Amino acid sequence: MPVSSVGEIQVWHRRARGKQLAIWFGWLCGVALFMFCWNIISEKTTWFFVFDAPRIVGDISSRMFPPRWSYAEKLWLPIWDTMNIATLGTIFSIVMAVPVAFLAARNTTPSAKFVRPVALLIIVSSRSINSLIWALLLVSIVGPGLFAGVIAISLRSIGFVAKLLYEAIEEIDQNQVEAIEATGASRIQVIAFGIVPQIMPAFAGITVFRWDINIRESTVLGLVGAGGIGLQLQASLNVLAWPQVTLILMAILCFVLASELVSARVRKAII
Amino acid sequence: MLRLDGLVKTYPTGDKALKSVTLEVPRGQVIGLIGPSGAGKSTLIRCINRLIEPSSGSVTLEGVELTTLRPRALRAQRRRMGMIFQEYALVERLSVMENVLSGQLGYVGFWRSYFRKFPQAAIDEAFRLLDRVGLVDMVDKRADELSGGQRQRVGIARALIQNPAILLVDEPTASLDPKTSRQIMRLICELCEERGLAAIINIHDVALAQIFVRRIVGLRAGEIVFDGLPNSMTAATLTEIYGEEDWSATIREADGDDDTDIDDAPRRAAGAAPQHIPEIDRDRLAGLT
């Protein structure tokens, strides 16, 4: 008990003594573990390279500037490709994710025992594999190019969109659904009238949010040959063309900034 | 017209929400169903249109046994039972008109309803009903822009456009202020009279029920313990339904010459309830609320 009596007075502590000691011990173990891990990391690090890092940064920076502005005209098409990968990938993922979300949501799934686990498995497997890994796989399956990037982005996004959407479906006001059921509406009418209007704001928000993420993810897909501006980045890095790398990084920065601006505007307008 | 026979609902948790309820609702009669929270009022009306599946017993509407119907036939029967809810249960992000027309979903195919191509007759009826409940100017408003009383009027219009034979009304006034409560109760009862509709109205407010309905059924712990005229209710009946309390200010006291009614009450209830009035078990009541 955190309350003990000293003579007449009732003394209150935040925690009982045993609990307080346990917390101190927990902290002690945590700090010890941290020191232990730090020791291992330190042994495996070549500290010479770390101390040398500032000089290397200075060296590369001096080679990176000024950016090679004339290279810009070769970047418009890759940027356009990158945007297409993100947008098409998002659209395809939505087409596939919406049914999965309805199958996964506890209140709309046709069978909680058989269908729901399958839908959840789809969601988890899609989410657990990074789009770069999807792209690596797909480049060897469908060959290098935009198409592999689009598929990689959409496979990666299914899980994200479906998960957020099924959570939104589970959180709807069941009264509205009940009211539509009570009119004698069929199952699909109940979904169209009772559920869809309720999840529309969430759906729009999720879509724009995912598109925004996909823009960023699609900028690196080119590194593994799946199209977009990453291809140029890879090529420039390979030939140590640092001024081009600078320009590409700047282009990516501006591009992502613009997409975030758009998505923020759209989200504000919808919700 | 509507008949419940030995209706039982036991939830998977073991709670016996309804213990063999038998009730006959004649055509055009409006019943006030009163009882403490947890007595099974909501369960009772949801067992009628099978939003909750009854465990056993039978429900017959105009001679059709509802408890054994397959889904398609059940949907067809649900059109004959309009439902009105405590929290209005309008689809908040749809317009008033869409909400009213959703009462027609049982009559219209999916694609027609999806593209909002409802039959002109339904649209005419929707305008008539919105005019009747006093919301004809609100047709294009979104449901979440309306006040509580207005929303409940939309809910009433949605129930009526189903062309029902009976209204199942679940606490229509629990979220409304006293004045709006009276207006809504009056509207429901007037409309039932105009259209010859029967209704079962779950209601907490005993005084309000006494003003508007012709017959009151008292439910306690899943059993009917009172069934009689509003003015035959006494402090003793309220004690039986709700438990011990000072009821003198609650009921519209029957006049002295109504003694016979008071004596009649237990006899009328006899069919459904035990004659002997047991002692109030406080623990049990506490668990129910």
Coordinates of C-alpha atoms in Angstrom, one line a residue, chain B residues 34-36 203-207 209-210 216-220 225-226 230 232-253 265 277 280 285:
Chain B
I34 CA -41.7 0.8 -20.1
G35 CA -39.2 -0.7 -17.8
P36 CA -35.8 -0.1 -16.2
I203 CA -40.0 4.8 -23.5
H204 CA -38.3 5.8 -20.3
D205 CA -40.5 8.7 -19.5
V206 CA -43.5 7.2 -17.8
A207 CA -45.4 10.5 -17.6
A209 CA -46.1 7.6 -22.1
Q210 CA -49.2 8.1 -20.0
I216 CA -48.8 0.4 -21.4
V217 CA -46.8 -2.7 -21.0
G218 CA -44.3 -2.9 -18.2
L219 CA -41.2 -5.1 -18.6
R220 CA -38.9 -6.1 -15.8
V225 CA -45.2 -7.5 -15.2
F226 CA -47.9 -5.0 -16.2
P230 CA -52.2 4.3 -18.7
S232 CA -54.5 2.3 -14.2
M233 CA -50.9 2.6 -13.2
T234 CA -50.2 3.3 -9.6
A235 CA -47.2 3.8 -7.4
A236 CA -47.5 0.1 -6.7
T237 CA -47.2 -0.9 -10.4
L238 CA -44.2 1.4 -10.9
T239 CA -42.6 -0.1 -7.8
E240 CA -43.2 -3.5 -9.3
I241 CA -41.6 -2.5 -12.7
Y242 CA -38.8 -0.3 -11.5
G243 CA -38.2 -1.0 -7.9
E244 CA -38.9 1.0 -4.7
E245 CA -38.9 4.7 -5.0
D246 CA -41.2 7.6 -4.2
W247 CA -43.4 7.6 -7.3
S248 CA -46.0 10.2 -6.1
A249 CA -44.7 12.9 -8.4
T250 CA -44.2 10.7 -11.5
I251 CA -47.6 9.3 -12.3
R252 CA -50.6 11.1 -13.4
E253 CA -52.7 9.8 -10.6
A265 CA -54.6 -4.1 -13.7
I277 CA -45.6 -9.9 -6.6
I280 CA -37.9 -6.3 -4.7
L285 CA -32.0 -4.5 -9.9

